[in-house]
Amino acid sequence: MTVAVVVEQAVKQFGPHKALSGISLTVAPGELVALLGPSGSGKTTLLRIIAGLESLDSGRVILDGTDASHVPVRHRGIGFVFQQYALFRHMNVADNVAYGLRSRPRATRPAEADIRARVADLLSLVQLDGYGGRYPAQLSGGQRQRVALARALAIEPKVLLLDEPFGALDALVRKELRAWLRDLHDRTGHTTLFVTHDQDEALELADRVVVMSQGQIEQVGTPDDVYDRPATPRVFGFMGESSQLAVQVRSGVAEVGGTEVASPLAPVPDGEGLLFVRPQDVAIGLAGTPGLDGVVRGFRRHGAIRRLTVEVAGAQVEVDISPSVHAANGTKVAVRFQRARLFPATGGGVDCRPPAAHQTGEYAI
């Protein structure tokens, strides 16, 4: 059974620190939602409030249309998976998975045969057939995380909550488990929220991403929305790698030091603004070709590509180039932005294209 989760004007304060500042959020039944943000943004606090592990100072949590703000955690129908697994070391895998069922009051506790059957089904679901007799110390980190998830699913939760579920795992295991969790969600259909500070994890897994900062929600949208159309400078700076330049908007064109660098695709007011650009959307050419004057200040391998750091108008701009290209420190270049996003002093962000003078001709070192 899947249910909707609604949070209305949630406020939570710890001493002088306001962890949540009137947050409102609606999660549809069966949706997989990522709560994404830096440390201290309030994402784990929000998750724990939905679970009932923390109480609200004001606001409401509504589960399946019912106000659950004062419902004890054990009656909310929540499955919670912690970052550090929280498995019982003295219990084997089967007993860990069965714990929530065996802890129910006698009147609602399933028969032991039914519990064993449920445990076997869940271990098969999380691809741990035959592991029921092992103990947590005998499992890898990825296997322990799957046991923790099976234990959360055993109680047939209405909502599944995961707090940094892959944070304690190495990069390769995280990547494998991300694909596995997405497939598992598609098969079970639970309404699921998970906390992460990993942008790639959120973009790969979630139906929608909630970007949080300083106890507030900056933006809610699909992975494409938050990556391609960030609503605020803070979201752009957090979602993937980027560089920013202070610009002046005059007659609908963004300039740096009198040189046109970007043409907004929607009207923006004249005045100061910030231009954000991603490394893959920057092109460089030989000095004297159209663009901003720049000087190479760094040059390094970055996975499948090479990355330059170019000093432009007192700022550092990151540029992705072919691994076959070499540019020594101190090389003078011209820089242009093939795609960028402008945040004027007032109003929302606007996508930009290169000015007309930068849109023609070959442009490469």
CSV table of N, CA, C and O in Angstrom, one decimal, residues 19-20 23 35 38-47 212-216:
chain,number,residue,atom,x,y,z
A,19,ALA,N,16.4,24.5,12.6
A,19,ALA,CA,16.7,23.4,11.6
A,19,ALA,C,15.8,23.4,10.4
A,19,ALA,O,16.2,23.1,9.3
A,20,LEU,N,14.5,23.8,10.7
A,20,LEU,CA,13.5,23.9,9.6
A,20,LEU,C,12.7,25.2,9.8
A,20,LEU,O,12.3,25.5,10.9
A,23,ILE,N,8.8,24.6,6.4
A,23,ILE,CA,8.9,23.9,5.2
A,23,ILE,C,7.6,23.2,4.9
A,23,ILE,O,6.9,22.6,5.8
A,35,LEU,N,15.9,14.1,-0.8
A,35,LEU,CA,16.2,15.3,0.0
A,35,LEU,C,17.7,15.6,-0.1
A,35,LEU,O,18.5,14.8,0.5
A,38,PRO,N,23.6,20.3,1.5
A,38,PRO,CA,24.8,20.2,2.3
A,38,PRO,C,24.5,19.8,3.7
A,38,PRO,O,23.4,19.9,4.2
A,39,SER,N,25.6,19.5,4.5
A,39,SER,CA,25.4,19.3,5.9
A,39,SER,C,24.8,20.5,6.6
A,39,SER,O,25.1,21.6,6.3
A,40,GLY,N,23.8,20.2,7.5
A,40,GLY,CA,23.2,21.3,8.2
A,40,GLY,C,22.0,22.0,7.4
A,40,GLY,O,21.5,23.0,7.9
A,41,SER,N,21.6,21.4,6.3
A,41,SER,CA,20.6,22.0,5.5
A,41,SER,C,19.2,21.7,6.1
A,41,SER,O,18.2,22.3,5.7
A,42,GLY,N,19.1,20.7,6.9
A,42,GLY,CA,17.8,20.3,7.5
A,42,GLY,C,17.2,19.0,6.9
A,42,GLY,O,16.1,18.6,7.4
A,43,LYS,N,17.9,18.4,6.0
A,43,LYS,CA,17.2,17.2,5.3
A,43,LYS,C,17.0,16.1,6.3
A,43,LYS,O,15.9,15.4,6.2
A,44,THR,N,18.0,15.7,7.1
A,44,THR,CA,17.8,14.6,8.0
A,44,THR,C,16.8,14.9,9.1
A,44,THR,O,16.0,14.1,9.5
A,45,THR,N,16.7,16.2,9.5
A,45,THR,CA,15.7,16.6,10.5
A,45,THR,C,14.3,16.4,9.9
A,45,THR,O,13.4,15.9,10.6
A,46,LEU,N,14.1,16.8,8.7
A,46,LEU,CA,12.8,16.6,8.0
A,46,LEU,C,12.5,15.2,7.9
A,46,LEU,O,11.3,14.8,8.2
A,47,LEU,N,13.4,14.3,7.6
A,47,LEU,CA,13.1,12.9,7.5
A,47,LEU,C,12.7,12.3,8.8
A,47,LEU,O,11.8,11.5,8.9
A,212,MET,N,17.6,21.5,-0.5
A,212,MET,CA,17.5,22.2,0.7
A,212,MET,C,18.7,23.0,1.1
A,212,MET,O,19.9,22.6,0.8
A,213,SER,N,18.5,24.1,1.8
A,213,SER,CA,19.6,24.9,2.3
A,213,SER,C,19.2,25.7,3.5
A,213,SER,O,18.1,26.3,3.5
A,214,GLN,N,19.9,25.6,4.6
A,214,GLN,CA,19.7,26.5,5.8
A,214,GLN,C,18.2,26.3,6.3
A,214,GLN,O,17.6,27.3,6.6
A,215,GLY,N,17.8,25.1,6.3
A,215,GLY,CA,16.4,24.9,6.9
A,215,GLY,C,15.3,25.2,6.0
A,215,GLY,O,14.1,25.3,6.4
A,216,GLN,N,15.6,25.5,4.7
A,216,GLN,CA,14.5,25.9,3.7
A,216,GLN,C,14.6,25.1,2.5
A,216,GLN,O,15.7,24.5,2.2
